XYZ file of C-alpha atoms in Angstrom:
342
model
C 4.016 3.703 -7.868
C 2.708 4.978 -11.027
C 3.200 2.962 -13.746
C 0.217 4.287 -16.113
C 1.373 5.601 -19.335
C -0.544 8.164 -21.427
C -0.814 5.762 -24.362
C -1.874 2.757 -22.060
C -5.822 3.162 -22.606
C -7.416 1.534 -25.673
C -9.218 4.221 -27.688
C -11.240 1.967 -29.979
C -14.762 3.408 -30.576
C -16.945 0.701 -28.531
C -19.497 1.213 -25.919
C -17.491 -0.394 -23.217
C -14.218 1.601 -24.066
C -15.218 4.877 -23.904
C -16.732 3.900 -20.297
C -13.330 2.320 -19.637
C -11.507 5.834 -20.433
C -14.030 7.646 -18.407
C -13.300 5.424 -15.422
C -9.674 5.963 -15.746
C -9.449 9.626 -16.087
C -6.748 11.314 -14.222
C -7.637 12.650 -10.913
C -4.087 12.869 -8.812
C -1.870 16.120 -9.800
C 1.357 13.848 -9.482
C -0.121 11.802 -12.171
C -0.402 14.096 -14.498
C 2.698 15.586 -13.849
C 4.358 12.081 -14.510
C 2.437 11.498 -17.581
C 3.393 14.717 -19.238
C 7.182 14.547 -17.621
C 6.629 17.527 -16.102
C 8.696 18.508 -12.528
C 6.522 18.722 -9.712
C 9.059 20.595 -8.238
C 8.325 23.207 -10.849
C 4.334 22.880 -10.014
C 2.481 26.157 -9.007
C 0.771 26.013 -5.817
C -2.728 23.777 -6.511
C -3.371 21.621 -3.656
C -5.999 23.830 -2.135
C -7.537 24.765 -5.529
C -7.992 20.960 -6.063
C -9.821 20.572 -2.911
C -12.117 23.114 -3.882
C -12.810 21.864 -7.480
C -11.229 18.594 -8.352
C -8.660 17.626 -11.018
C -10.196 15.376 -13.762
C -8.660 14.754 -16.991
C -9.115 11.842 -19.512
C -6.266 10.391 -20.960
C -6.994 11.093 -24.718
C -6.993 14.656 -24.096
C -3.650 14.119 -21.923
C -2.153 12.744 -25.164
C -2.562 15.781 -26.949
C -0.660 17.894 -24.487
C 2.877 18.695 -25.081
C 5.304 16.639 -22.505
C 7.409 19.040 -20.480
C 5.160 22.305 -21.343
C 3.700 23.975 -18.266
C 2.346 26.428 -20.545
C 0.665 24.418 -23.111
C -2.549 25.789 -23.828
C -4.569 22.699 -23.145
C -2.885 22.022 -19.806
C -3.638 25.638 -18.935
C -7.361 24.665 -19.066
C -7.141 21.905 -16.721
C -4.234 22.572 -14.400
C -5.579 23.778 -10.684
C -3.513 26.830 -9.596
C -3.659 28.828 -6.477
C -4.854 31.717 -8.056
C -8.193 30.042 -8.377
C -8.528 31.014 -4.489
C -7.507 34.774 -4.866
C -9.998 37.125 -4.228
C -12.430 37.950 -7.244
C -14.437 41.293 -7.155
C -17.428 40.728 -9.332
C -17.466 36.990 -9.788
C -19.901 34.979 -8.085
C -20.646 30.893 -7.621
C -23.862 31.313 -9.919
C -22.782 34.052 -12.373
C -25.899 33.258 -14.817
C -28.449 33.297 -12.274
C -29.291 29.405 -13.158
C -30.244 28.608 -9.671
C -33.329 30.827 -9.836
C -34.405 29.367 -13.278
C -34.027 25.555 -11.634
C -37.701 25.351 -11.814
C -37.578 21.459 -10.966
C -34.926 19.014 -10.612
C -32.923 18.506 -13.644
C -34.594 21.391 -15.676
C -33.440 24.835 -16.086
C -35.620 27.252 -18.030
C -34.328 30.478 -18.660
C -35.454 31.151 -22.520
C -38.338 31.208 -24.662
C -39.146 28.266 -26.848
C -36.049 25.967 -25.227
C -35.423 24.022 -22.019
C -32.195 22.717 -20.733
C -32.359 19.321 -19.094
C -29.265 18.544 -16.432
C -28.607 15.203 -17.714
C -25.523 14.444 -16.640
C -24.049 15.643 -13.066
C -20.454 14.690 -13.813
C -17.769 15.631 -16.901
C -15.008 13.644 -18.138
C -12.984 16.827 -17.764
C -12.961 19.465 -14.889
C -12.309 22.717 -17.147
C -11.073 25.333 -14.407
C -12.865 28.054 -16.284
C -16.239 26.019 -15.934
C -19.346 28.282 -15.081
C -20.981 25.440 -13.130
C -17.972 24.592 -11.079
C -20.431 25.528 -8.015
C -23.555 24.302 -9.320
C -25.689 21.861 -6.910
C -25.282 18.793 -9.022
C -26.532 16.930 -5.868
C -30.044 18.603 -6.081
C -30.103 17.660 -9.590
C -30.257 14.060 -9.739
C -33.946 13.367 -10.728
C -35.063 9.747 -10.268
C -37.463 8.110 -12.703
C -40.335 9.571 -11.487
C -38.811 13.110 -11.348
C -37.881 12.488 -15.221
C -41.507 12.006 -15.823
C -42.326 15.205 -13.935
C -39.724 17.018 -16.118
C -41.469 15.494 -19.230
C -44.577 16.426 -17.964
C -43.319 19.965 -17.668
C -42.149 19.808 -21.238
C -45.613 18.461 -22.318
C -47.400 20.943 -20.738
C -45.540 23.971 -22.311
C -46.306 23.821 -26.086
C -43.892 26.817 -26.665
C -40.663 24.592 -26.251
C -39.734 23.423 -29.659
C -36.234 22.268 -28.460
C -34.769 20.232 -25.748
C -31.143 20.708 -24.573
C -29.169 18.219 -22.957
C -26.396 19.523 -20.577
C -25.005 18.919 -17.536
C -22.196 18.068 -16.423
C -21.826 16.265 -19.710
C -24.968 14.569 -20.811
C -22.523 12.116 -22.738
C -21.350 11.015 -19.819
C -24.516 9.284 -19.117
C -25.207 5.291 -20.335
C -26.882 4.996 -23.528
C -29.657 3.199 -21.821
C -30.992 6.110 -19.853
C -30.150 8.375 -22.634
C -32.095 6.408 -25.053
C -35.197 6.206 -22.774
C -35.339 9.949 -22.391
C -34.877 10.747 -26.070
C -37.648 8.201 -26.785
C -40.090 10.004 -24.248
C -39.098 13.515 -25.618
C -39.811 12.566 -29.078
C -43.397 11.287 -28.248
C -44.133 15.085 -27.440
C -45.388 16.435 -30.534
C -44.373 19.979 -30.200
C -40.741 19.340 -29.688
C -38.638 19.263 -33.119
C -35.189 19.520 -31.999
C -32.625 17.600 -29.734
C -29.625 19.500 -28.775
C -26.674 18.203 -27.122
C -24.005 20.261 -25.604
C -20.608 18.318 -24.960
C -17.220 18.358 -24.264
C -16.680 14.476 -24.861
C -16.424 14.722 -28.841
C -13.204 16.610 -27.891
C -12.064 14.600 -24.373
C -13.228 11.227 -25.111
C -14.206 11.057 -29.004
C -14.514 7.359 -28.545
C -17.696 8.061 -27.083
C -19.456 8.635 -30.408
C -20.343 5.201 -31.038
C -23.101 3.351 -33.049
C -25.152 2.800 -30.229
C -24.946 6.476 -28.810
C -25.799 7.352 -32.701
C -28.798 5.316 -32.847
C -30.635 6.730 -30.194
C -29.623 10.317 -31.086
C -30.615 10.134 -34.838
C -33.089 7.750 -35.346
C -36.013 9.502 -33.980
C -38.287 12.272 -35.635
C -36.255 14.988 -33.593
C -33.588 16.951 -35.738
C -30.302 16.155 -34.103
C -28.199 19.147 -33.198
C -24.597 18.756 -31.618
C -22.762 21.704 -30.148
C -19.150 20.679 -29.326
C -17.060 22.764 -26.867
C -13.540 23.005 -28.408
C -11.125 26.168 -27.534
C -8.214 25.460 -29.299
C -6.833 24.037 -32.535
C -4.423 21.422 -30.434
C -7.613 19.686 -29.123
C -8.334 18.181 -32.450
C -6.814 15.141 -33.333
C -7.550 12.209 -35.709
C -9.762 10.459 -33.461
C -11.459 13.618 -32.542
C -12.055 14.098 -36.725
C -13.063 10.349 -36.539
C -15.953 11.142 -34.311
C -16.901 14.406 -35.790
C -17.189 12.362 -39.210
C -19.298 9.856 -37.494
C -21.678 12.392 -36.357
C -21.818 14.149 -40.254
C -22.553 10.691 -41.710
C -25.840 10.623 -39.521
C -26.728 13.903 -40.710
C -26.014 15.813 -37.276
C -26.074 19.607 -37.261
C -22.653 20.329 -35.852
C -21.857 23.464 -34.098
C -18.883 24.900 -31.686
C -18.741 27.273 -28.945
C -15.536 28.373 -27.462
C -14.786 30.253 -24.333
C -12.547 33.443 -25.061
C -9.390 32.581 -22.471
C -6.310 34.630 -21.387
C -3.023 33.100 -22.640
C -5.016 30.186 -24.285
C -6.971 31.666 -27.168
C -6.828 35.014 -27.403
C -4.486 35.396 -30.178
C -5.702 35.901 -33.872
C -3.750 33.203 -35.319
C -5.061 30.504 -32.943
C -8.617 31.528 -33.287
C -8.234 31.507 -37.059
C -6.822 28.119 -37.307
C -9.331 26.643 -34.439
C -12.217 27.931 -36.491
C -10.215 26.837 -40.176
C -9.745 23.716 -38.579
C -13.259 22.942 -37.157
C -14.977 23.975 -40.654
C -12.786 21.299 -42.389
C -14.270 18.766 -39.977
C -17.851 19.978 -40.745
C -18.318 22.217 -37.641
C -19.612 25.728 -38.014
C -18.190 28.274 -35.313
C -21.468 29.175 -33.374
C -20.387 31.504 -30.403
C -17.158 32.648 -28.755
C -18.082 33.789 -25.290
C -16.669 36.192 -22.742
C -15.755 34.235 -19.826
C -18.597 33.866 -17.316
C -17.475 35.524 -14.136
C -17.599 32.372 -11.905
C -15.791 32.445 -8.594
C -11.978 30.799 -9.451
C -11.885 31.602 -13.047
C -10.574 35.430 -12.741
C -7.360 34.768 -14.382
C -8.734 33.542 -17.565
C -10.657 36.879 -18.260
C -9.950 38.683 -21.484
C -11.255 42.321 -21.126
C -14.518 42.934 -23.452
C -12.455 45.879 -25.567
C -9.709 43.254 -26.409
C -12.251 40.731 -27.258
C -14.032 43.364 -29.608
C -10.779 44.191 -31.456
C -9.897 40.360 -31.847
C -13.092 39.497 -33.751
C -13.092 42.299 -35.768
C -9.523 41.446 -36.954
C -11.047 38.131 -37.397
C -13.692 39.453 -39.559
C -11.147 41.130 -41.830
C -9.216 37.777 -42.255
C -11.911 35.360 -42.541
C -15.180 34.798 -44.363
C -18.233 35.748 -42.073
C -19.326 32.028 -41.703
C -16.013 31.270 -40.283
C -16.438 33.773 -37.606
C -18.167 33.248 -34.208
C -20.662 35.088 -32.692
C -19.251 37.193 -29.742
C -21.298 37.316 -26.941
C -22.104 37.024 -23.115
C -24.291 35.533 -20.709
C -26.005 37.831 -18.125
C -28.238 36.580 -15.411
C -31.881 37.525 -16.265
C -31.339 38.235 -19.658
C -33.967 36.639 -22.222
C -30.948 35.629 -24.486
C -27.523 35.753 -25.075
C -26.200 39.116 -25.345
C -24.029 39.812 -28.572
C -21.185 42.285 -28.644
C -20.398 43.916 -31.754
C -16.777 43.991 -32.684
C -14.454 46.755 -33.364
C -13.634 47.219 -37.048
């Protein structure tokens, strides 16, 4: 019998609390429906989709979803549906060709001057549009010796000035391991920036603890945090508190979003998202077209519509509140900008 309620997880900003929240993520669809007062009889077919890509949603995010609303834009990002299993022409398991750039365990080296470390192999949430939903994380769990090899790789390539923590979600990893890794990277003279890409400041904002801020901000490396926020409803008071803590420690805050059909492909939603982020000290960075990963075709917004949308955003907003529209393409030397239609 389900007894948990959406408000039943303590949400204080302490090291033990965020781990409790992470360990208590909802993985059962019936429990999710119960917490959101959704009638299971009205649920879209989902069981086979869950088998291919499990359901994972943390309680703080569930608390922001409107109860009883199957069309809530936050719910739509995490709800498994049968459409994920439909034939999808042009969609692949590795749309960015990352496995060809997976040069060693834990390392993806696609672009000049920067390198990505797969620090975390799991997330607090399974976003249904995730371009790494088929990534072989089981082959990218470096042990200590293999992490040393990764550090040697960075040391030997003096063109690398920025190291990017990704995953999975790097902030799902414990502070002790992350602190060791950051200290080791800071000892490499030609690395000047540490960038973290994470959904946890949104999903479990309690992750932004004093311990986390210590290892992230107290080295010579310039700290940059790219949060992944797609809709203004994702931002509540706890998220604002987490972002304030990061700002107070001089972290450069950027946001990248994915353009998702029926979720954030409306002008008003995009304007509100970027205005809200800016009020919290976060600059809009990228708005990506959907990466064409198997299972996510139903989220795709046509490029022509995306170009018109960003063109309208430019008419309504100052330039610094309009993210760069872009796509990632396998083998390209950079993310590919897409010019808006004005």
